[in-house]
Amino acid sequence: MYKIELSSDEVPKKWYNINADLPAEIPSPKNSKGKKQVESLPKIFSKGVLEQEFSTERYISIPKEVRDLFMRMGRPSPLFRAKSLEEKLNTPAKIYYKREDSSPTGSHKLNSAIPQAYYAKKDGIERLTTETGAGQWGTALSLACSQVDMDCTVYMVKVSFDQKPFRKTIMGIYGGKVFASPSKHTEYGRKVSAENPDHPGSLGIAISEAIEDALVNDEVYYSIGSALNHVMLHQTIIGQEVKKQLEIAEEEPDVMIGCVGGGSNFAGFTFPFIKDKLDGNSDCEFIGVEPSSCPTLTQGTYDFDFGDSSGLTPLIKMFSLGHDFIAPSVHAGGLRYHGMSPQVSLLKDQGYIEAKTASQDEIFKAGTLFAKAEGVVPAPESSHAIKVAIDEAKKCKETGEEKTIVFNLSGHGLLDLVGYDKYLSGSLPVDSK
Ligand SMILES: *Cc1c(COP(=O)(O)O)cnc(C)c1O
């Protein structure tokens, strides 16, 4: 069986909340003295997501309207066996991948955009603001807002805005309004641009701008694409579906791999399986892969830091490269975040998750090999997971082990062709390792 599908009515009915099972408690967010901060989170987040953010209930029901929208947008997504890739690698390992690229917006991001838009609408809100790196999150939120009839403003990291011009078009089709960040629309954006007119932008800066926009306007909430607990929660529909699909295939995973930016696709894909490990019922390995140019989990410090650049968010305990870190302008724009989900950070710190890095050259090589074998052109972000899945499969070739390797294909790369073009023509800048 190469394609394992579930029917519409098998969309999960509940989200899995790993807060109920973590091996230690996540330290509460702190406010730092002398900083202008978001004193009142309720002013920018919906009641629905705030409740989820701090909940310790193990399973949280998915509202029927949200589940219905998931079905209309094509969920559940299929799980594929990468038989052609296995043959190309001549490995005894079995490789499976979850097709989050099959969502209409091309990535897993719609899984959290839909509930976030739904809960904001329920509170009577008229517009959502947000940040976007590569543009996947802004695209998903623009579509989700149009589904619930709300406006959407997107601050897009400038370097990606320039690298991926058609992202703006897609967001525009769905009704999203897009500004390159740093922008002229916020006080913070104007300040950053005045200091450096050629600033490439960063997710941290775009988050600051989006929060500021929500803070100064009533009837406007801010929505975040990753890192926070409620986003990890929403994404757990991925892993719950994979569980059922692997049961159908009569497989148990030995290694599960995902790329990590803020941690949401990795968390959503692995948390339902990490639960088994926490319960002592599994020895699956979990590997998060990040760019060597933005090595948050492998080289960051596990301590309190701000989630944005200007220090508007509370201090959060997480792996971080420092809130003023500006990652080099690599093509995997979705992985250029200085911080990491507090839940993923804690699990890494406690040894439940392993982290690896991959260089830009390596990921385009892996992405191209995968595309030739399987047909799908992967997002550069997802290619980080592919790179390590290929490494694991090659190891199996040496040892003769028949491991079951499962990775999350978080998105397609059909709007990342500038990066692929540079790779194919040999003009991709070499990043340091
Ligand atoms: C946003 C994005 C990522 C990184 O974000 P996470 O929150 O770490 O999942 C990875 N892959 C794709 C395709 C994305 O759009």
PDB file of N, CA, C and O in Angstrom, residues 326-395:
ATOM      1  N   ILE A 326      19.318  37.912  14.288  1.00  0.00           N
ATOM      2  CA  ILE A 326      18.802  38.016  12.918  1.00  0.00           C
ATOM      3  C   ILE A 326      19.469  36.900  12.111  1.00  0.00           C
ATOM      4  O   ILE A 326      20.670  36.935  11.857  1.00  0.00           O
ATOM      5  N   ALA A 327      18.671  35.902  11.709  1.00  0.00           N
ATOM      6  CA  ALA A 327      19.231  34.770  10.967  1.00  0.00           C
ATOM      7  C   ALA A 327      19.611  35.210   9.556  1.00  0.00           C
ATOM      8  O   ALA A 327      18.976  36.101   9.001  1.00  0.00           O
ATOM      9  N   PRO A 328      20.647  34.586   8.985  1.00  0.00           N
ATOM     10  CA  PRO A 328      20.998  34.887   7.595  1.00  0.00           C
ATOM     11  C   PRO A 328      19.799  34.629   6.677  1.00  0.00           C
ATOM     12  O   PRO A 328      18.902  33.857   7.004  1.00  0.00           O
ATOM     13  N   SER A 329      19.807  35.264   5.510  1.00  0.00           N
ATOM     14  CA  SER A 329      18.652  35.205   4.606  1.00  0.00           C
ATOM     15  C   SER A 329      18.575  33.896   3.816  1.00  0.00           C
ATOM     16  O   SER A 329      18.667  33.897   2.603  1.00  0.00           O
ATOM     17  N   VAL A 330      18.395  32.777   4.492  1.00  0.00           N
ATOM     18  CA  VAL A 330      18.291  31.497   3.791  1.00  0.00           C
ATOM     19  C   VAL A 330      16.892  31.332   3.211  1.00  0.00           C
ATOM     20  O   VAL A 330      15.961  32.049   3.571  1.00  0.00           O
ATOM     21  N   HIS A 331      16.762  30.357   2.306  1.00  0.00           N
ATOM     22  CA  HIS A 331      15.478  30.173   1.637  1.00  0.00           C
ATOM     23  C   HIS A 331      14.419  29.473   2.481  1.00  0.00           C
ATOM     24  O   HIS A 331      13.247  29.519   2.155  1.00  0.00           O
ATOM     25  N   ALA A 332      14.837  28.784   3.543  1.00  0.00           N
ATOM     26  CA  ALA A 332      13.852  28.148   4.427  1.00  0.00           C
ATOM     27  C   ALA A 332      13.354  29.197   5.417  1.00  0.00           C
ATOM     28  O   ALA A 332      13.591  29.117   6.619  1.00  0.00           O
ATOM     29  N   GLY A 333      12.630  30.207   4.884  1.00  0.00           N
ATOM     30  CA  GLY A 333      12.208  31.351   5.689  1.00  0.00           C
ATOM     31  C   GLY A 333      11.366  30.968   6.898  1.00  0.00           C
ATOM     32  O   GLY A 333      11.364  31.661   7.910  1.00  0.00           O
ATOM     33  N   GLY A 334      10.654  29.843   6.796  1.00  0.00           N
ATOM     34  CA  GLY A 334       9.807  29.409   7.898  1.00  0.00           C
ATOM     35  C   GLY A 334      10.584  28.873   9.089  1.00  0.00           C
ATOM     36  O   GLY A 334       9.999  28.586  10.137  1.00  0.00           O
ATOM     37  N   LEU A 335      11.893  28.718   8.941  1.00  0.00           N
ATOM     38  CA  LEU A 335      12.679  28.171  10.057  1.00  0.00           C
ATOM     39  C   LEU A 335      13.629  29.213  10.649  1.00  0.00           C
ATOM     40  O   LEU A 335      14.517  28.876  11.416  1.00  0.00           O
ATOM     41  N   ARG A 336      13.415  30.487  10.312  1.00  0.00           N
ATOM     42  CA  ARG A 336      14.360  31.513  10.768  1.00  0.00           C
ATOM     43  C   ARG A 336      13.901  32.184  12.059  1.00  0.00           C
ATOM     44  O   ARG A 336      13.975  33.382  12.200  1.00  0.00           O
ATOM     45  N   TYR A 337      13.424  31.441  13.018  1.00  0.00           N
ATOM     46  CA  TYR A 337      12.923  32.031  14.267  1.00  0.00           C
ATOM     47  C   TYR A 337      13.949  31.836  15.389  1.00  0.00           C
ATOM     48  O   TYR A 337      14.519  30.747  15.519  1.00  0.00           O
ATOM     49  N   HIS A 338      14.126  32.871  16.217  1.00  0.00           N
ATOM     50  CA  HIS A 338      15.170  32.802  17.269  1.00  0.00           C
ATOM     51  C   HIS A 338      14.781  31.884  18.426  1.00  0.00           C
ATOM     52  O   HIS A 338      15.633  31.398  19.150  1.00  0.00           O
ATOM     53  N   GLY A 339      13.470  31.675  18.623  1.00  0.00           N
ATOM     54  CA  GLY A 339      13.013  30.913  19.782  1.00  0.00           C
ATOM     55  C   GLY A 339      12.464  29.556  19.401  1.00  0.00           C
ATOM     56  O   GLY A 339      12.601  29.106  18.261  1.00  0.00           O
ATOM     57  N   MET A 340      11.821  28.889  20.354  1.00  0.00           N
ATOM     58  CA  MET A 340      11.282  27.543  20.128  1.00  0.00           C
ATOM     59  C   MET A 340      10.119  27.315  21.077  1.00  0.00           C
ATOM     60  O   MET A 340      10.116  27.847  22.191  1.00  0.00           O
ATOM     61  N   SER A 341       9.142  26.544  20.652  1.00  0.00           N
ATOM     62  CA  SER A 341       8.021  26.197  21.518  1.00  0.00           C
ATOM     63  C   SER A 341       8.510  25.781  22.909  1.00  0.00           C
ATOM     64  O   SER A 341       9.417  24.954  23.021  1.00  0.00           O
ATOM     65  N   PRO A 342       7.932  26.351  23.986  1.00  0.00           N
ATOM     66  CA  PRO A 342       8.332  25.952  25.347  1.00  0.00           C
ATOM     67  C   PRO A 342       8.132  24.443  25.588  1.00  0.00           C
ATOM     68  O   PRO A 342       8.909  23.830  26.323  1.00  0.00           O
ATOM     69  N   GLN A 343       7.114  23.851  24.979  1.00  0.00           N
ATOM     70  CA  GLN A 343       6.884  22.405  25.172  1.00  0.00           C
ATOM     71  C   GLN A 343       7.972  21.584  24.483  1.00  0.00           C
ATOM     72  O   GLN A 343       8.532  20.662  25.078  1.00  0.00           O
ATOM     73  N   VAL A 344       8.286  21.949  23.244  1.00  0.00           N
ATOM     74  CA  VAL A 344       9.356  21.242  22.524  1.00  0.00           C
ATOM     75  C   VAL A 344      10.686  21.464  23.255  1.00  0.00           C
ATOM     76  O   VAL A 344      11.488  20.528  23.419  1.00  0.00           O
ATOM     77  N   SER A 345      10.908  22.683  23.745  1.00  0.00           N
ATOM     78  CA  SER A 345      12.156  22.998  24.462  1.00  0.00           C
ATOM     79  C   SER A 345      12.313  22.113  25.692  1.00  0.00           C
ATOM     80  O   SER A 345      13.388  21.550  25.941  1.00  0.00           O
ATOM     81  N   LEU A 346      11.227  21.998  26.462  1.00  0.00           N
ATOM     82  CA  LEU A 346      11.294  21.192  27.686  1.00  0.00           C
ATOM     83  C   LEU A 346      11.593  19.719  27.361  1.00  0.00           C
ATOM     84  O   LEU A 346      12.420  19.079  28.016  1.00  0.00           O
ATOM     85  N   LEU A 347      10.949  19.205  26.328  1.00  0.00           N
ATOM     86  CA  LEU A 347      11.163  17.794  25.959  1.00  0.00           C
ATOM     87  C   LEU A 347      12.588  17.567  25.450  1.00  0.00           C
ATOM     88  O   LEU A 347      13.181  16.514  25.669  1.00  0.00           O
ATOM     89  N   LYS A 348      13.138  18.581  24.775  1.00  0.00           N
ATOM     90  CA  LYS A 348      14.533  18.481  24.332  1.00  0.00           C
ATOM     91  C   LYS A 348      15.457  18.490  25.548  1.00  0.00           C
ATOM     92  O   LYS A 348      16.368  17.672  25.670  1.00  0.00           O
ATOM     93  N   ASP A 349      15.189  19.425  26.464  1.00  0.00           N
ATOM     94  CA  ASP A 349      16.009  19.545  27.669  1.00  0.00           C
ATOM     95  C   ASP A 349      15.979  18.262  28.488  1.00  0.00           C
ATOM     96  O   ASP A 349      16.972  17.867  29.086  1.00  0.00           O
ATOM     97  N   GLN A 350      14.839  17.582  28.499  1.00  0.00           N
ATOM     98  CA  GLN A 350      14.683  16.352  29.287  1.00  0.00           C
ATOM     99  C   GLN A 350      15.120  15.099  28.523  1.00  0.00           C
ATOM    100  O   GLN A 350      14.963  13.989  29.022  1.00  0.00           O
ATOM    101  N   GLY A 351      15.596  15.279  27.313  1.00  0.00           N
ATOM    102  CA  GLY A 351      16.146  14.145  26.569  1.00  0.00           C
ATOM    103  C   GLY A 351      15.144  13.289  25.801  1.00  0.00           C
ATOM    104  O   GLY A 351      15.483  12.213  25.330  1.00  0.00           O
ATOM    105  N   TYR A 352      13.918  13.762  25.626  1.00  0.00           N
ATOM    106  CA  TYR A 352      12.921  12.980  24.875  1.00  0.00           C
ATOM    107  C   TYR A 352      13.014  13.217  23.366  1.00  0.00           C
ATOM    108  O   TYR A 352      12.499  12.453  22.571  1.00  0.00           O
ATOM    109  N   ILE A 353      13.643  14.335  23.017  1.00  0.00           N
ATOM    110  CA  ILE A 353      13.754  14.714  21.612  1.00  0.00           C
ATOM    111  C   ILE A 353      15.222  14.971  21.298  1.00  0.00           C
ATOM    112  O   ILE A 353      15.946  15.524  22.114  1.00  0.00           O
ATOM    113  N   GLU A 354      15.625  14.597  20.100  1.00  0.00           N
ATOM    114  CA  GLU A 354      16.970  14.893  19.640  1.00  0.00           C
ATOM    115  C   GLU A 354      16.884  16.029  18.625  1.00  0.00           C
ATOM    116  O   GLU A 354      15.869  16.156  17.932  1.00  0.00           O
ATOM    117  N   ALA A 355      17.943  16.828  18.505  1.00  0.00           N
ATOM    118  CA  ALA A 355      17.930  17.885  17.486  1.00  0.00           C
ATOM    119  C   ALA A 355      19.152  17.757  16.596  1.00  0.00           C
ATOM    120  O   ALA A 355      20.230  17.372  17.054  1.00  0.00           O
ATOM    121  N   LYS A 356      18.968  18.035  15.305  1.00  0.00           N
ATOM    122  CA  LYS A 356      20.066  18.006  14.341  1.00  0.00           C
ATOM    123  C   LYS A 356      19.981  19.235  13.456  1.00  0.00           C
ATOM    124  O   LYS A 356      18.921  19.841  13.335  1.00  0.00           O
ATOM    125  N   THR A 357      21.114  19.564  12.807  1.00  0.00           N
ATOM    126  CA  THR A 357      21.090  20.683  11.867  1.00  0.00           C
ATOM    127  C   THR A 357      21.388  20.182  10.452  1.00  0.00           C
ATOM    128  O   THR A 357      21.970  19.115  10.265  1.00  0.00           O
ATOM    129  N   ALA A 358      20.970  20.970   9.472  1.00  0.00           N
ATOM    130  CA  ALA A 358      21.305  20.679   8.080  1.00  0.00           C
ATOM    131  C   ALA A 358      21.614  22.003   7.383  1.00  0.00           C
ATOM    132  O   ALA A 358      21.010  23.034   7.700  1.00  0.00           O
ATOM    133  N   SER A 359      22.569  21.968   6.460  1.00  0.00           N
ATOM    134  CA  SER A 359      22.952  23.196   5.751  1.00  0.00           C
ATOM    135  C   SER A 359      22.050  23.391   4.535  1.00  0.00           C
ATOM    136  O   SER A 359      21.381  22.466   4.074  1.00  0.00           O
ATOM    137  N   GLN A 360      22.036  24.609   4.015  1.00  0.00           N
ATOM    138  CA  GLN A 360      21.172  24.950   2.896  1.00  0.00           C
ATOM    139  C   GLN A 360      21.470  24.083   1.665  1.00  0.00           C
ATOM    140  O   GLN A 360      20.577  23.625   0.965  1.00  0.00           O
ATOM    141  N   ASP A 361      22.745  23.855   1.406  1.00  0.00           N
ATOM    142  CA  ASP A 361      23.121  23.034   0.264  1.00  0.00           C
ATOM    143  C   ASP A 361      22.604  21.592   0.422  1.00  0.00           C
ATOM    144  O   ASP A 361      22.061  21.004  -0.514  1.00  0.00           O
ATOM    145  N   GLU A 362      22.768  21.074   1.638  1.00  0.00           N
ATOM    146  CA  GLU A 362      22.314  19.692   1.910  1.00  0.00           C
ATOM    147  C   GLU A 362      20.803  19.538   1.743  1.00  0.00           C
ATOM    148  O   GLU A 362      20.320  18.529   1.240  1.00  0.00           O
ATOM    149  N   ILE A 363      20.068  20.557   2.175  1.00  0.00           N
ATOM    150  CA  ILE A 363      18.602  20.387   2.123  1.00  0.00           C
ATOM    151  C   ILE A 363      18.058  20.488   0.690  1.00  0.00           C
ATOM    152  O   ILE A 363      17.131  19.795   0.325  1.00  0.00           O
ATOM    153  N   PHE A 364      18.666  21.340  -0.125  1.00  0.00           N
ATOM    154  CA  PHE A 364      18.214  21.402  -1.524  1.00  0.00           C
ATOM    155  C   PHE A 364      18.594  20.119  -2.273  1.00  0.00           C
ATOM    156  O   PHE A 364      17.850  19.647  -3.140  1.00  0.00           O
ATOM    157  N   LYS A 365      19.739  19.546  -1.909  1.00  0.00           N
ATOM    158  CA  LYS A 365      20.143  18.279  -2.522  1.00  0.00           C
ATOM    159  C   LYS A 365      19.137  17.184  -2.149  1.00  0.00           C
ATOM    160  O   LYS A 365      18.660  16.429  -3.007  1.00  0.00           O
ATOM    161  N   ALA A 366      18.782  17.124  -0.866  1.00  0.00           N
ATOM    162  CA  ALA A 366      17.817  16.114  -0.396  1.00  0.00           C
ATOM    163  C   ALA A 366      16.439  16.360  -1.007  1.00  0.00           C
ATOM    164  O   ALA A 366      15.761  15.426  -1.453  1.00  0.00           O
ATOM    165  N   GLY A 367      16.031  17.637  -1.083  1.00  0.00           N
ATOM    166  CA  GLY A 367      14.718  17.982  -1.627  1.00  0.00           C
ATOM    167  C   GLY A 367      14.609  17.601  -3.099  1.00  0.00           C
ATOM    168  O   GLY A 367      13.563  17.110  -3.557  1.00  0.00           O
ATOM    169  N   THR A 368      15.692  17.790  -3.840  1.00  0.00           N
ATOM    170  CA  THR A 368      15.705  17.458  -5.262  1.00  0.00           C
ATOM    171  C   THR A 368      15.650  15.944  -5.474  1.00  0.00           C
ATOM    172  O   THR A 368      14.907  15.447  -6.328  1.00  0.00           O
ATOM    173  N   LEU A 369      16.416  15.221  -4.666  1.00  0.00           N
ATOM    174  CA  LEU A 369      16.392  13.752  -4.742  1.00  0.00           C
ATOM    175  C   LEU A 369      14.980  13.229  -4.440  1.00  0.00           C
ATOM    176  O   LEU A 369      14.443  12.368  -5.143  1.00  0.00           O
ATOM    177  N   PHE A 370      14.366  13.789  -3.415  1.00  0.00           N
ATOM    178  CA  PHE A 370      13.013  13.385  -3.035  1.00  0.00           C
ATOM    179  C   PHE A 370      12.017  13.669  -4.165  1.00  0.00           C
ATOM    180  O   PHE A 370      11.181  12.823  -4.512  1.00  0.00           O
ATOM    181  N   ALA A 371      12.129  14.862  -4.759  1.00  0.00           N
ATOM    182  CA  ALA A 371      11.204  15.247  -5.844  1.00  0.00           C
ATOM    183  C   ALA A 371      11.349  14.299  -7.027  1.00  0.00           C
ATOM    184  O   ALA A 371      10.353  13.875  -7.627  1.00  0.00           O
ATOM    185  N   LYS A 372      12.584  13.938  -7.358  1.00  0.00           N
ATOM    186  CA  LYS A 372      12.801  13.036  -8.496  1.00  0.00           C
ATOM    187  C   LYS A 372      12.197  11.664  -8.222  1.00  0.00           C
ATOM    188  O   LYS A 372      11.662  11.021  -9.123  1.00  0.00           O
ATOM    189  N   ALA A 373      12.282  11.234  -6.965  1.00  0.00           N
ATOM    190  CA  ALA A 373      11.764   9.911  -6.618  1.00  0.00           C
ATOM    191  C   ALA A 373      10.249   9.923  -6.434  1.00  0.00           C
ATOM    192  O   ALA A 373       9.540   9.087  -6.990  1.00  0.00           O
ATOM    193  N   GLU A 374       9.736  10.865  -5.672  1.00  0.00           N
ATOM    194  CA  GLU A 374       8.334  10.811  -5.242  1.00  0.00           C
ATOM    195  C   GLU A 374       7.420  11.747  -6.027  1.00  0.00           C
ATOM    196  O   GLU A 374       6.195  11.672  -5.913  1.00  0.00           O
ATOM    197  N   GLY A 375       8.000  12.691  -6.755  1.00  0.00           N
ATOM    198  CA  GLY A 375       7.200  13.604  -7.556  1.00  0.00           C
ATOM    199  C   GLY A 375       6.865  14.917  -6.876  1.00  0.00           C
ATOM    200  O   GLY A 375       6.689  15.928  -7.533  1.00  0.00           O
ATOM    201  N   VAL A 376       6.779  14.918  -5.576  1.00  0.00           N
ATOM    202  CA  VAL A 376       6.391  16.141  -4.855  1.00  0.00           C
ATOM    203  C   VAL A 376       7.617  17.035  -4.668  1.00  0.00           C
ATOM    204  O   VAL A 376       8.647  16.577  -4.194  1.00  0.00           O
ATOM    205  N   VAL A 377       7.503  18.313  -5.041  1.00  0.00           N
ATOM    206  CA  VAL A 377       8.574  19.275  -4.778  1.00  0.00           C
ATOM    207  C   VAL A 377       8.385  19.788  -3.352  1.00  0.00           C
ATOM    208  O   VAL A 377       7.395  20.459  -3.063  1.00  0.00           O
ATOM    209  N   PRO A 378       9.295  19.432  -2.454  1.00  0.00           N
ATOM    210  CA  PRO A 378       9.076  19.794  -1.048  1.00  0.00           C
ATOM    211  C   PRO A 378       9.482  21.231  -0.733  1.00  0.00           C
ATOM    212  O   PRO A 378      10.360  21.799  -1.390  1.00  0.00           O
ATOM    213  N   ALA A 379       8.865  21.824   0.278  1.00  0.00           N
ATOM    214  CA  ALA A 379       9.298  23.129   0.766  1.00  0.00           C
ATOM    215  C   ALA A 379      10.726  22.989   1.306  1.00  0.00           C
ATOM    216  O   ALA A 379      11.079  21.944   1.846  1.00  0.00           O
ATOM    217  N   PRO A 380      11.546  24.038   1.186  1.00  0.00           N
ATOM    218  CA  PRO A 380      12.905  23.972   1.756  1.00  0.00           C
ATOM    219  C   PRO A 380      12.865  23.645   3.258  1.00  0.00           C
ATOM    220  O   PRO A 380      13.745  22.947   3.763  1.00  0.00           O
ATOM    221  N   GLU A 381      11.832  24.124   3.954  1.00  0.00           N
ATOM    222  CA  GLU A 381      11.695  23.807   5.381  1.00  0.00           C
ATOM    223  C   GLU A 381      11.575  22.290   5.560  1.00  0.00           C
ATOM    224  O   GLU A 381      12.351  21.664   6.291  1.00  0.00           O
ATOM    225  N   SER A 382      10.619  21.702   4.833  1.00  0.00           N
ATOM    226  CA  SER A 382      10.372  20.263   4.951  1.00  0.00           C
ATOM    227  C   SER A 382      11.597  19.444   4.537  1.00  0.00           C
ATOM    228  O   SER A 382      11.805  18.327   5.018  1.00  0.00           O
ATOM    229  N   SER A 383      12.390  20.000   3.625  1.00  0.00           N
ATOM    230  CA  SER A 383      13.568  19.273   3.137  1.00  0.00           C
ATOM    231  C   SER A 383      14.590  19.032   4.250  1.00  0.00           C
ATOM    232  O   SER A 383      15.454  18.157   4.127  1.00  0.00           O
ATOM    233  N   HIS A 384      14.508  19.802   5.330  1.00  0.00           N
ATOM    234  CA  HIS A 384      15.376  19.516   6.490  1.00  0.00           C
ATOM    235  C   HIS A 384      15.040  18.140   7.055  1.00  0.00           C
ATOM    236  O   HIS A 384      15.920  17.368   7.420  1.00  0.00           O
ATOM    237  N   ALA A 385      13.744  17.846   7.132  1.00  0.00           N
ATOM    238  CA  ALA A 385      13.321  16.531   7.637  1.00  0.00           C
ATOM    239  C   ALA A 385      13.722  15.437   6.647  1.00  0.00           C
ATOM    240  O   ALA A 385      14.177  14.363   7.034  1.00  0.00           O
ATOM    241  N   ILE A 386      13.556  15.742   5.348  1.00  0.00           N
ATOM    242  CA  ILE A 386      13.905  14.762   4.317  1.00  0.00           C
ATOM    243  C   ILE A 386      15.394  14.417   4.383  1.00  0.00           C
ATOM    244  O   ILE A 386      15.783  13.243   4.300  1.00  0.00           O
ATOM    245  N   LYS A 387      16.227  15.436   4.547  1.00  0.00           N
ATOM    246  CA  LYS A 387      17.682  15.226   4.630  1.00  0.00           C
ATOM    247  C   LYS A 387      18.016  14.200   5.720  1.00  0.00           C
ATOM    248  O   LYS A 387      18.782  13.251   5.495  1.00  0.00           O
ATOM    249  N   VAL A 388      17.426  14.378   6.889  1.00  0.00           N
ATOM    250  CA  VAL A 388      17.754  13.473   8.000  1.00  0.00           C
ATOM    251  C   VAL A 388      17.093  12.103   7.808  1.00  0.00           C
ATOM    252  O   VAL A 388      17.678  11.072   8.161  1.00  0.00           O
ATOM    253  N   ALA A 389      15.902  12.078   7.186  1.00  0.00           N
ATOM    254  CA  ALA A 389      15.269  10.780   6.888  1.00  0.00           C
ATOM    255  C   ALA A 389      16.162   9.976   5.935  1.00  0.00           C
ATOM    256  O   ALA A 389      16.354   8.760   6.106  1.00  0.00           O
ATOM    257  N   ILE A 390      16.733  10.648   4.954  1.00  0.00           N
ATOM    258  CA  ILE A 390      17.646   9.981   4.008  1.00  0.00           C
ATOM    259  C   ILE A 390      18.896   9.479   4.741  1.00  0.00           C
ATOM    260  O   ILE A 390      19.339   8.343   4.535  1.00  0.00           O
ATOM    261  N   ASP A 391      19.445  10.312   5.619  1.00  0.00           N
ATOM    262  CA  ASP A 391      20.617   9.885   6.418  1.00  0.00           C
ATOM    263  C   ASP A 391      20.301   8.624   7.223  1.00  0.00           C
ATOM    264  O   ASP A 391      21.106   7.696   7.295  1.00  0.00           O
ATOM    265  N   GLU A 392      19.133   8.616   7.853  1.00  0.00           N
ATOM    266  CA  GLU A 392      18.732   7.461   8.667  1.00  0.00           C
ATOM    267  C   GLU A 392      18.580   6.216   7.796  1.00  0.00           C
ATOM    268  O   GLU A 392      18.980   5.116   8.179  1.00  0.00           O
ATOM    269  N   ALA A 393      17.998   6.398   6.602  1.00  0.00           N
ATOM    270  CA  ALA A 393      17.804   5.262   5.694  1.00  0.00           C
ATOM    271  C   ALA A 393      19.152   4.730   5.200  1.00  0.00           C
ATOM    272  O   ALA A 393      19.331   3.516   5.024  1.00  0.00           O
ATOM    273  N   LYS A 394      20.103   5.636   4.994  1.00  0.00           N
ATOM    274  CA  LYS A 394      21.451   5.211   4.563  1.00  0.00           C
ATOM    275  C   LYS A 394      22.155   4.438   5.667  1.00  0.00           C
ATOM    276  O   LYS A 394      22.877   3.472   5.408  1.00  0.00           O
ATOM    277  N   LYS A 395      21.942   4.876   6.911  1.00  0.00           N
ATOM    278  CA  LYS A 395      22.526   4.145   8.050  1.00  0.00           C
ATOM    279  C   LYS A 395      21.996   2.715   8.073  1.00  0.00           C
ATOM    280  O   LYS A 395      22.722   1.770   8.348  1.00  0.00           O
TER     281      LYS A 395
END
